[in-house]
Amino acid sequence: MKLSAIRQKIDALDAQLLKLLNERADLVHEVGLVKRAEGTEIYAPEREETVLRALTEKNLELKGRLPEKSIRAIYREIMSASLALEKDLTIAYFGPESTNTHQAARSKFGASVNYTPKVSIADVFDVVARGNADYGVVPIENSTEGAVNHTLDVFMDSELRICAQILMKIENHLVAKIPREKIKRIYSHPQVFGQCRNWLRQNLPNVDLVEVSSTPRAAELAATEEGAAAITGQMAAEYHGLQVLAASIQDIASNTTRFLVIGRTASPPTGDDRTSLMFCVQDKPGALFHALEPFNRLKISMSKIESRPSKRKAWEYFFFVDIDGHAGEEKVQQALEALSQHCTFVKILGTYPKTLPT
């Protein structure tokens, strides 16, 4: 088949796709009207994840050429446009523009909604709690460097719920406007230096490493200072016009950061969910053992446990735990009821769909 004939077929398919997308938009508009009349949330993470899972399964049945990552990316933008039709959605995120948190928020909500950066994690919680943003995105842990303690601390006093999570593979790039041999100093966030420690020791052992508040700030300095480079993500590099001198220099290829989407309502079950909770055990021997025993007895998998000082009383700690299952499931409710018998405080932080890394 000639190239011109192939292109004509593509043009015809594009016309059909456009027609179908507009028909879909009309239905989305009707959904928005129903939700507003019923007073329900516009964004439904459980529905979103269910649709994405069904689409990827359908694509496998069709033996489609597009991989799952591409299917999710395409429909992420379709869903983003749909959200914008239903409501002028605003997403608050931690950090300046072009941070990994900004990129994670974009990967979840797409390009059609509004984004507002906040200087602290507490500020993200605050604007969502006050209704000045619909949802917030904050980091919670990195597979290499561990938990983001400040996020855990803010949850102690917040009534917001976790309604979704984002798992994003983190790629750190060495970027600059100068050749690699002319680099005298490298700027980046302390956690990023930790993620690239071995690569830097082997490849640039004599270069000064300067810690700054964020990777976008590092990129800004690399763009303006003589002899400077930065370790940052692709978004910040592009924003400041920097060239990638060495790509994906993180020591662990699977380096992943987990982000949480926080909102004011919980998510209904999807059949493959996770529940996050925090609790404080009684001050007596064996209290933590007895508190966790019901999860083992009921065969509920626990994927995370962290402790943080309560800041209310010396040597009192809150424990943060992630378990498999939805808080509405009978087995999970039984475990939570048994847990409460050994605790002075139990709080469900959220129950939300499991997701794969983007």
PDB file of C-alpha atoms in Angstrom, residues 14-291:
ATOM      1  CA  ASP A  14      -8.831  10.105  13.266  1.00  0.00           C
ATOM      2  CA  ALA A  15     -12.150  11.564  12.107  1.00  0.00           C
ATOM      3  CA  GLN A  16     -13.974   8.578  13.628  1.00  0.00           C
ATOM      4  CA  LEU A  17     -12.005   8.880  16.862  1.00  0.00           C
ATOM      5  CA  LEU A  18     -12.801  12.583  17.119  1.00  0.00           C
ATOM      6  CA  LYS A  19     -16.506  11.893  16.621  1.00  0.00           C
ATOM      7  CA  LEU A  20     -16.453   9.170  19.284  1.00  0.00           C
ATOM      8  CA  LEU A  21     -14.496  11.351  21.728  1.00  0.00           C
ATOM      9  CA  ASN A  22     -17.100  14.091  21.400  1.00  0.00           C
ATOM     10  CA  GLU A  23     -19.885  11.554  21.945  1.00  0.00           C
ATOM     11  CA  ARG A  24     -18.015  10.419  25.054  1.00  0.00           C
ATOM     12  CA  ALA A  25     -17.701  14.053  26.177  1.00  0.00           C
ATOM     13  CA  ASP A  26     -21.474  14.484  25.871  1.00  0.00           C
ATOM     14  CA  LEU A  27     -21.993  11.460  28.149  1.00  0.00           C
ATOM     15  CA  VAL A  28     -19.409  12.797  30.603  1.00  0.00           C
ATOM     16  CA  HIS A  29     -21.329  16.073  30.734  1.00  0.00           C
ATOM     17  CA  GLU A  30     -24.482  14.129  31.657  1.00  0.00           C
ATOM     18  CA  VAL A  31     -22.532  12.286  34.374  1.00  0.00           C
ATOM     19  CA  GLY A  32     -21.458  15.656  35.765  1.00  0.00           C
ATOM     20  CA  LEU A  33     -25.045  16.866  35.902  1.00  0.00           C
ATOM     21  CA  VAL A  34     -26.127  13.730  37.786  1.00  0.00           C
ATOM     22  CA  LYS A  35     -23.222  13.997  40.251  1.00  0.00           C
ATOM     23  CA  ARG A  36     -23.936  17.646  40.981  1.00  0.00           C
ATOM     24  CA  ALA A  37     -27.632  16.866  41.533  1.00  0.00           C
ATOM     25  CA  GLU A  38     -26.716  14.045  43.929  1.00  0.00           C
ATOM     26  CA  GLY A  39     -23.947  16.020  45.627  1.00  0.00           C
ATOM     27  CA  THR A  40     -21.310  13.338  44.951  1.00  0.00           C
ATOM     28  CA  GLU A  41     -17.608  13.845  44.208  1.00  0.00           C
ATOM     29  CA  ILE A  42     -16.668  14.583  40.598  1.00  0.00           C
ATOM     30  CA  TYR A  43     -13.407  12.632  40.744  1.00  0.00           C
ATOM     31  CA  ALA A  44     -13.887   8.916  41.405  1.00  0.00           C
ATOM     32  CA  PRO A  45     -10.483   7.162  41.700  1.00  0.00           C
ATOM     33  CA  GLU A  46     -12.065   3.744  42.127  1.00  0.00           C
ATOM     34  CA  ARG A  47     -14.059   4.153  38.892  1.00  0.00           C
ATOM     35  CA  GLU A  48     -10.983   5.495  37.088  1.00  0.00           C
ATOM     36  CA  GLU A  49      -8.808   2.536  38.085  1.00  0.00           C
ATOM     37  CA  THR A  50     -11.565   0.024  37.278  1.00  0.00           C
ATOM     38  CA  VAL A  51     -11.916   1.501  33.780  1.00  0.00           C
ATOM     39  CA  LEU A  52      -8.155   1.485  33.178  1.00  0.00           C
ATOM     40  CA  ARG A  53      -7.845  -2.133  34.301  1.00  0.00           C
ATOM     41  CA  ALA A  54     -10.728  -3.156  32.029  1.00  0.00           C
ATOM     42  CA  LEU A  55      -9.208  -1.318  29.053  1.00  0.00           C
ATOM     43  CA  THR A  56      -5.811  -2.969  29.464  1.00  0.00           C
ATOM     44  CA  GLU A  57      -7.466  -6.394  29.753  1.00  0.00           C
ATOM     45  CA  LYS A  58      -9.536  -5.684  26.634  1.00  0.00           C
ATOM     46  CA  ASN A  59      -6.385  -4.624  24.803  1.00  0.00           C
ATOM     47  CA  LEU A  60      -4.779  -7.955  25.688  1.00  0.00           C
ATOM     48  CA  GLU A  61      -7.826  -9.817  24.373  1.00  0.00           C
ATOM     49  CA  LEU A  62      -7.595  -7.866  21.131  1.00  0.00           C
ATOM     50  CA  LYS A  63      -3.829  -8.560  20.966  1.00  0.00           C
ATOM     51  CA  GLY A  64      -3.369  -4.840  20.478  1.00  0.00           C
ATOM     52  CA  ARG A  65      -0.034  -3.371  19.491  1.00  0.00           C
ATOM     53  CA  LEU A  66      -0.128  -0.668  22.177  1.00  0.00           C
ATOM     54  CA  PRO A  67       1.450  -1.620  25.549  1.00  0.00           C
ATOM     55  CA  GLU A  68      -0.410  -1.136  28.837  1.00  0.00           C
ATOM     56  CA  LYS A  69       1.663   1.970  29.668  1.00  0.00           C
ATOM     57  CA  SER A  70       0.509   3.650  26.444  1.00  0.00           C
ATOM     58  CA  ILE A  71      -3.135   2.673  26.943  1.00  0.00           C
ATOM     59  CA  ARG A  72      -3.073   4.194  30.421  1.00  0.00           C
ATOM     60  CA  ALA A  73      -1.324   7.362  29.205  1.00  0.00           C
ATOM     61  CA  ILE A  74      -3.824   7.908  26.364  1.00  0.00           C
ATOM     62  CA  TYR A  75      -6.846   7.391  28.590  1.00  0.00           C
ATOM     63  CA  ARG A  76      -5.278   9.475  31.363  1.00  0.00           C
ATOM     64  CA  GLU A  77      -5.546  12.514  29.077  1.00  0.00           C
ATOM     65  CA  ILE A  78      -9.037  11.551  27.905  1.00  0.00           C
ATOM     66  CA  MET A  79     -10.109  11.296  31.546  1.00  0.00           C
ATOM     67  CA  SER A  80      -8.348  14.566  32.368  1.00  0.00           C
ATOM     68  CA  ALA A  81     -10.319  16.349  29.660  1.00  0.00           C
ATOM     69  CA  SER A  82     -13.474  14.707  31.007  1.00  0.00           C
ATOM     70  CA  LEU A  83     -12.759  15.941  34.544  1.00  0.00           C
ATOM     71  CA  ALA A  84     -12.267  19.456  33.214  1.00  0.00           C
ATOM     72  CA  LEU A  85     -15.666  19.239  31.520  1.00  0.00           C
ATOM     73  CA  GLU A  86     -17.360  18.170  34.753  1.00  0.00           C
ATOM     74  CA  LYS A  87     -15.641  20.689  37.044  1.00  0.00           C
ATOM     75  CA  ASP A  88     -12.841  23.254  37.037  1.00  0.00           C
ATOM     76  CA  LEU A  89     -10.679  20.907  39.101  1.00  0.00           C
ATOM     77  CA  THR A  90      -7.681  22.238  41.078  1.00  0.00           C
ATOM     78  CA  ILE A  91      -4.870  19.971  42.273  1.00  0.00           C
ATOM     79  CA  ALA A  92      -2.422  21.209  44.927  1.00  0.00           C
ATOM     80  CA  TYR A  93       1.007  19.601  45.074  1.00  0.00           C
ATOM     81  CA  PHE A  94       4.129  19.897  47.208  1.00  0.00           C
ATOM     82  CA  GLY A  95       7.052  21.823  45.774  1.00  0.00           C
ATOM     83  CA  PRO A  96       7.694  24.308  42.977  1.00  0.00           C
ATOM     84  CA  GLU A  97       6.892  23.556  39.353  1.00  0.00           C
ATOM     85  CA  SER A  98       8.692  20.646  37.659  1.00  0.00           C
ATOM     86  CA  THR A  99       9.344  18.611  40.812  1.00  0.00           C
ATOM     87  CA  ASN A 100       8.746  14.867  40.872  1.00  0.00           C
ATOM     88  CA  THR A 101       5.548  15.570  42.827  1.00  0.00           C
ATOM     89  CA  HIS A 102       4.344  17.878  40.047  1.00  0.00           C
ATOM     90  CA  GLN A 103       5.168  15.204  37.490  1.00  0.00           C
ATOM     91  CA  ALA A 104       3.361  12.575  39.574  1.00  0.00           C
ATOM     92  CA  ALA A 105       0.281  14.802  39.817  1.00  0.00           C
ATOM     93  CA  ARG A 106       0.313  15.288  36.035  1.00  0.00           C
ATOM     94  CA  SER A 107       0.628  11.531  35.503  1.00  0.00           C
ATOM     95  CA  LYS A 108      -2.503  11.026  37.617  1.00  0.00           C
ATOM     96  CA  PHE A 109      -4.741  13.925  36.615  1.00  0.00           C
ATOM     97  CA  GLY A 110      -3.451  14.805  33.116  1.00  0.00           C
ATOM     98  CA  ALA A 111      -2.896  18.178  31.476  1.00  0.00           C
ATOM     99  CA  SER A 112      -6.466  19.520  31.411  1.00  0.00           C
ATOM    100  CA  VAL A 113      -6.943  20.368  35.100  1.00  0.00           C
ATOM    101  CA  ASN A 114      -5.464  23.218  37.149  1.00  0.00           C
ATOM    102  CA  TYR A 115      -2.351  22.796  39.296  1.00  0.00           C
ATOM    103  CA  THR A 116      -1.164  24.919  42.210  1.00  0.00           C
ATOM    104  CA  PRO A 117       2.266  24.413  43.865  1.00  0.00           C
ATOM    105  CA  LYS A 118       2.626  24.737  47.637  1.00  0.00           C
ATOM    106  CA  VAL A 119       5.803  25.407  49.599  1.00  0.00           C
ATOM    107  CA  SER A 120       5.167  22.770  52.276  1.00  0.00           C
ATOM    108  CA  ILE A 121       3.344  19.475  52.710  1.00  0.00           C
ATOM    109  CA  ALA A 122       1.270  21.060  55.478  1.00  0.00           C
ATOM    110  CA  ASP A 123       0.145  23.767  53.024  1.00  0.00           C
ATOM    111  CA  VAL A 124      -1.107  21.101  50.615  1.00  0.00           C
ATOM    112  CA  PHE A 125      -3.223  19.561  53.372  1.00  0.00           C
ATOM    113  CA  ASP A 126      -4.457  22.995  54.427  1.00  0.00           C
ATOM    114  CA  VAL A 127      -5.722  24.187  51.020  1.00  0.00           C
ATOM    115  CA  VAL A 128      -7.542  20.890  50.431  1.00  0.00           C
ATOM    116  CA  ALA A 129      -9.088  20.946  53.913  1.00  0.00           C
ATOM    117  CA  ARG A 130     -10.305  24.515  53.348  1.00  0.00           C
ATOM    118  CA  GLY A 131     -11.794  23.620  49.959  1.00  0.00           C
ATOM    119  CA  ASN A 132      -9.411  25.906  48.029  1.00  0.00           C
ATOM    120  CA  ALA A 133      -8.151  22.853  46.114  1.00  0.00           C
ATOM    121  CA  ASP A 134     -10.078  19.717  45.240  1.00  0.00           C
ATOM    122  CA  TYR A 135      -7.228  17.266  45.843  1.00  0.00           C
ATOM    123  CA  GLY A 136      -3.616  17.301  46.952  1.00  0.00           C
ATOM    124  CA  VAL A 137      -0.583  15.237  45.953  1.00  0.00           C
ATOM    125  CA  VAL A 138       2.217  14.613  48.464  1.00  0.00           C
ATOM    126  CA  PRO A 139       5.169  12.171  48.613  1.00  0.00           C
ATOM    127  CA  ILE A 140       4.985   9.432  51.233  1.00  0.00           C
ATOM    128  CA  GLU A 141       7.994   7.145  50.646  1.00  0.00           C
ATOM    129  CA  ASN A 142      10.845   6.280  48.311  1.00  0.00           C
ATOM    130  CA  SER A 143      11.974   2.712  47.646  1.00  0.00           C
ATOM    131  CA  THR A 144      15.612   3.735  48.236  1.00  0.00           C
ATOM    132  CA  GLU A 145      15.508   6.478  50.871  1.00  0.00           C
ATOM    133  CA  GLY A 146      12.446   5.422  52.895  1.00  0.00           C
ATOM    134  CA  ALA A 147       9.501   7.336  54.367  1.00  0.00           C
ATOM    135  CA  VAL A 148       8.771  11.049  54.057  1.00  0.00           C
ATOM    136  CA  ASN A 149       8.333  11.697  57.752  1.00  0.00           C
ATOM    137  CA  HIS A 150       6.741  15.124  57.433  1.00  0.00           C
ATOM    138  CA  THR A 151       3.821  13.659  55.483  1.00  0.00           C
ATOM    139  CA  LEU A 152       3.300  11.089  58.245  1.00  0.00           C
ATOM    140  CA  ASP A 153       3.405  13.837  60.879  1.00  0.00           C
ATOM    141  CA  VAL A 154       0.775  15.993  59.146  1.00  0.00           C
ATOM    142  CA  PHE A 155      -1.641  13.056  59.020  1.00  0.00           C
ATOM    143  CA  MET A 156      -1.720  13.003  62.835  1.00  0.00           C
ATOM    144  CA  ASP A 157      -3.864  16.145  62.977  1.00  0.00           C
ATOM    145  CA  SER A 158      -5.618  16.030  59.598  1.00  0.00           C
ATOM    146  CA  GLU A 159      -9.118  14.777  58.816  1.00  0.00           C
ATOM    147  CA  LEU A 160      -8.328  14.370  55.111  1.00  0.00           C
ATOM    148  CA  ARG A 161      -8.407  10.922  53.538  1.00  0.00           C
ATOM    149  CA  ILE A 162      -6.083   9.113  51.172  1.00  0.00           C
ATOM    150  CA  CYS A 163      -8.212   8.447  48.097  1.00  0.00           C
ATOM    151  CA  ALA A 164      -5.559   7.240  45.617  1.00  0.00           C
ATOM    152  CA  GLN A 165      -1.860   6.517  45.292  1.00  0.00           C
ATOM    153  CA  ILE A 166       0.692   7.118  42.545  1.00  0.00           C
ATOM    154  CA  LEU A 167       3.753   4.920  42.071  1.00  0.00           C
ATOM    155  CA  MET A 168       6.273   6.680  39.845  1.00  0.00           C
ATOM    156  CA  LYS A 169       9.659   5.371  38.770  1.00  0.00           C
ATOM    157  CA  ILE A 170      12.159   8.127  39.489  1.00  0.00           C
ATOM    158  CA  GLU A 171      14.786   8.862  36.857  1.00  0.00           C
ATOM    159  CA  ASN A 172      17.519  11.268  37.908  1.00  0.00           C
ATOM    160  CA  HIS A 173      19.530  12.888  35.116  1.00  0.00           C
ATOM    161  CA  LEU A 174      22.797  14.794  35.178  1.00  0.00           C
ATOM    162  CA  VAL A 175      21.981  17.988  33.263  1.00  0.00           C
ATOM    163  CA  ALA A 176      23.862  21.166  32.356  1.00  0.00           C
ATOM    164  CA  LYS A 177      24.547  23.738  29.650  1.00  0.00           C
ATOM    165  CA  ILE A 178      28.240  22.853  29.623  1.00  0.00           C
ATOM    166  CA  PRO A 179      30.237  19.716  28.744  1.00  0.00           C
ATOM    167  CA  ARG A 180      30.690  17.153  31.500  1.00  0.00           C
ATOM    168  CA  GLU A 181      34.442  17.807  31.855  1.00  0.00           C
ATOM    169  CA  LYS A 182      33.798  21.474  32.731  1.00  0.00           C
ATOM    170  CA  ILE A 183      31.498  20.747  35.675  1.00  0.00           C
ATOM    171  CA  LYS A 184      32.825  22.150  38.967  1.00  0.00           C
ATOM    172  CA  ARG A 185      29.763  21.717  41.171  1.00  0.00           C
ATOM    173  CA  ILE A 186      26.485  19.814  41.065  1.00  0.00           C
ATOM    174  CA  TYR A 187      23.275  21.016  42.675  1.00  0.00           C
ATOM    175  CA  SER A 188      20.437  18.762  43.794  1.00  0.00           C
ATOM    176  CA  HIS A 189      18.128  17.824  46.643  1.00  0.00           C
ATOM    177  CA  PRO A 190      19.756  15.768  49.459  1.00  0.00           C
ATOM    178  CA  GLN A 191      17.504  12.760  48.806  1.00  0.00           C
ATOM    179  CA  VAL A 192      18.475  12.756  45.122  1.00  0.00           C
ATOM    180  CA  PHE A 193      22.163  12.772  46.021  1.00  0.00           C
ATOM    181  CA  GLY A 194      21.414   9.757  48.210  1.00  0.00           C
ATOM    182  CA  GLN A 195      19.754   7.976  45.287  1.00  0.00           C
ATOM    183  CA  CYS A 196      22.797   8.612  43.034  1.00  0.00           C
ATOM    184  CA  ARG A 197      25.573   8.174  45.588  1.00  0.00           C
ATOM    185  CA  ASN A 198      27.471   5.319  43.909  1.00  0.00           C
ATOM    186  CA  TRP A 199      27.260   6.757  40.398  1.00  0.00           C
ATOM    187  CA  LEU A 200      28.657  10.092  41.573  1.00  0.00           C
ATOM    188  CA  ARG A 201      31.496   8.430  43.489  1.00  0.00           C
ATOM    189  CA  GLN A 202      32.511   6.396  40.432  1.00  0.00           C
ATOM    190  CA  ASN A 203      32.058   9.046  37.734  1.00  0.00           C
ATOM    191  CA  LEU A 204      32.516  12.495  39.306  1.00  0.00           C
ATOM    192  CA  PRO A 205      34.398  11.931  42.583  1.00  0.00           C
ATOM    193  CA  ASN A 206      36.117  15.348  42.636  1.00  0.00           C
ATOM    194  CA  VAL A 207      33.098  17.536  41.903  1.00  0.00           C
ATOM    195  CA  ASP A 208      31.483  19.523  44.736  1.00  0.00           C
ATOM    196  CA  LEU A 209      27.964  18.408  45.645  1.00  0.00           C
ATOM    197  CA  VAL A 210      25.770  21.272  46.830  1.00  0.00           C
ATOM    198  CA  GLU A 211      22.413  20.540  48.483  1.00  0.00           C
ATOM    199  CA  VAL A 212      19.440  22.790  47.637  1.00  0.00           C
ATOM    200  CA  SER A 213      15.742  22.825  48.526  1.00  0.00           C
ATOM    201  CA  SER A 214      14.425  21.174  45.355  1.00  0.00           C
ATOM    202  CA  THR A 215      15.478  19.736  42.003  1.00  0.00           C
ATOM    203  CA  PRO A 216      13.851  22.642  40.067  1.00  0.00           C
ATOM    204  CA  ARG A 217      15.999  25.028  42.121  1.00  0.00           C
ATOM    205  CA  ALA A 218      19.022  22.899  41.220  1.00  0.00           C
ATOM    206  CA  ALA A 219      18.102  23.121  37.529  1.00  0.00           C
ATOM    207  CA  GLU A 220      17.669  26.894  37.807  1.00  0.00           C
ATOM    208  CA  LEU A 221      21.168  27.285  39.302  1.00  0.00           C
ATOM    209  CA  ALA A 222      22.685  24.996  36.670  1.00  0.00           C
ATOM    210  CA  ALA A 223      21.113  27.159  33.978  1.00  0.00           C
ATOM    211  CA  THR A 224      22.520  30.414  35.358  1.00  0.00           C
ATOM    212  CA  GLU A 225      25.847  29.662  37.090  1.00  0.00           C
ATOM    213  CA  GLU A 226      29.147  29.064  35.326  1.00  0.00           C
ATOM    214  CA  GLY A 227      30.581  25.594  35.897  1.00  0.00           C
ATOM    215  CA  ALA A 228      27.337  24.297  37.418  1.00  0.00           C
ATOM    216  CA  ALA A 229      25.277  21.198  36.710  1.00  0.00           C
ATOM    217  CA  ALA A 230      22.260  19.616  38.370  1.00  0.00           C
ATOM    218  CA  ILE A 231      20.733  16.236  39.026  1.00  0.00           C
ATOM    219  CA  THR A 232      17.041  16.513  38.322  1.00  0.00           C
ATOM    220  CA  GLY A 233      14.119  15.068  36.408  1.00  0.00           C
ATOM    221  CA  GLN A 234      13.216  15.481  32.760  1.00  0.00           C
ATOM    222  CA  MET A 235      10.500  18.080  33.375  1.00  0.00           C
ATOM    223  CA  ALA A 236      12.818  20.497  35.206  1.00  0.00           C
ATOM    224  CA  ALA A 237      15.604  19.988  32.647  1.00  0.00           C
ATOM    225  CA  GLU A 238      13.281  20.855  29.767  1.00  0.00           C
ATOM    226  CA  TYR A 239      11.825  23.864  31.599  1.00  0.00           C
ATOM    227  CA  HIS A 240      15.307  25.402  32.098  1.00  0.00           C
ATOM    228  CA  GLY A 241      16.706  24.413  28.698  1.00  0.00           C
ATOM    229  CA  LEU A 242      19.339  22.026  30.054  1.00  0.00           C
ATOM    230  CA  GLN A 243      20.989  19.180  28.148  1.00  0.00           C
ATOM    231  CA  VAL A 244      20.979  15.664  29.571  1.00  0.00           C
ATOM    232  CA  LEU A 245      24.635  14.660  29.941  1.00  0.00           C
ATOM    233  CA  ALA A 246      23.941  11.320  31.642  1.00  0.00           C
ATOM    234  CA  ALA A 247      20.480   9.767  31.850  1.00  0.00           C
ATOM    235  CA  SER A 248      19.029   7.653  34.664  1.00  0.00           C
ATOM    236  CA  ILE A 249      22.041   7.818  36.977  1.00  0.00           C
ATOM    237  CA  GLN A 250      20.171   6.573  40.071  1.00  0.00           C
ATOM    238  CA  ASP A 251      21.975   3.630  41.667  1.00  0.00           C
ATOM    239  CA  ILE A 252      18.881   1.415  41.686  1.00  0.00           C
ATOM    240  CA  ALA A 253      17.094   1.131  38.337  1.00  0.00           C
ATOM    241  CA  SER A 254      13.770   0.349  40.002  1.00  0.00           C
ATOM    242  CA  ASN A 255      13.952   3.448  42.232  1.00  0.00           C
ATOM    243  CA  THR A 256      10.301   4.375  42.819  1.00  0.00           C
ATOM    244  CA  THR A 257       8.562   7.046  44.835  1.00  0.00           C
ATOM    245  CA  ARG A 258       5.062   6.585  46.179  1.00  0.00           C
ATOM    246  CA  PHE A 259       2.769   9.607  46.275  1.00  0.00           C
ATOM    247  CA  LEU A 260      -0.641   9.964  47.889  1.00  0.00           C
ATOM    248  CA  VAL A 261      -3.693  11.764  46.568  1.00  0.00           C
ATOM    249  CA  ILE A 262      -5.499  13.333  49.516  1.00  0.00           C
ATOM    250  CA  GLY A 263      -9.113  14.480  49.514  1.00  0.00           C
ATOM    251  CA  ARG A 264     -12.147  14.846  51.715  1.00  0.00           C
ATOM    252  CA  THR A 265     -13.916  11.551  50.966  1.00  0.00           C
ATOM    253  CA  ALA A 266     -13.032   7.850  50.957  1.00  0.00           C
ATOM    254  CA  SER A 267     -12.970   5.622  47.860  1.00  0.00           C
ATOM    255  CA  PRO A 268     -15.421   2.731  47.334  1.00  0.00           C
ATOM    256  CA  PRO A 269     -13.924  -0.747  46.784  1.00  0.00           C
ATOM    257  CA  THR A 270     -12.524  -1.967  43.452  1.00  0.00           C
ATOM    258  CA  GLY A 271     -11.705  -5.535  44.480  1.00  0.00           C
ATOM    259  CA  ASP A 272      -7.949  -4.856  44.697  1.00  0.00           C
ATOM    260  CA  ASP A 273      -7.422  -2.177  47.317  1.00  0.00           C
ATOM    261  CA  ARG A 274      -5.120  -1.016  50.088  1.00  0.00           C
ATOM    262  CA  THR A 275      -5.967   0.531  53.459  1.00  0.00           C
ATOM    263  CA  SER A 276      -3.676   2.880  55.398  1.00  0.00           C
ATOM    264  CA  LEU A 277      -4.155   3.448  59.114  1.00  0.00           C
ATOM    265  CA  MET A 278      -2.411   4.864  62.147  1.00  0.00           C
ATOM    266  CA  PHE A 279      -2.651   3.773  65.779  1.00  0.00           C
ATOM    267  CA  CYS A 280      -1.066   4.203  69.195  1.00  0.00           C
ATOM    268  CA  VAL A 281      -0.683   1.111  71.365  1.00  0.00           C
ATOM    269  CA  GLN A 282      -1.265   0.890  75.101  1.00  0.00           C
ATOM    270  CA  ASP A 283       1.814   1.344  77.294  1.00  0.00           C
ATOM    271  CA  LYS A 284       2.271  -2.240  78.445  1.00  0.00           C
ATOM    272  CA  PRO A 285       4.472  -5.232  77.528  1.00  0.00           C
ATOM    273  CA  GLY A 286       3.522  -7.039  74.312  1.00  0.00           C
ATOM    274  CA  ALA A 287       1.042  -4.359  73.239  1.00  0.00           C
ATOM    275  CA  LEU A 288       2.407  -4.008  69.689  1.00  0.00           C
ATOM    276  CA  PHE A 289       2.624  -7.784  69.228  1.00  0.00           C
ATOM    277  CA  HIS A 290      -0.992  -8.257  70.307  1.00  0.00           C
ATOM    278  CA  ALA A 291      -2.122  -5.294  68.184  1.00  0.00           C
TER     279      ALA A 291
END
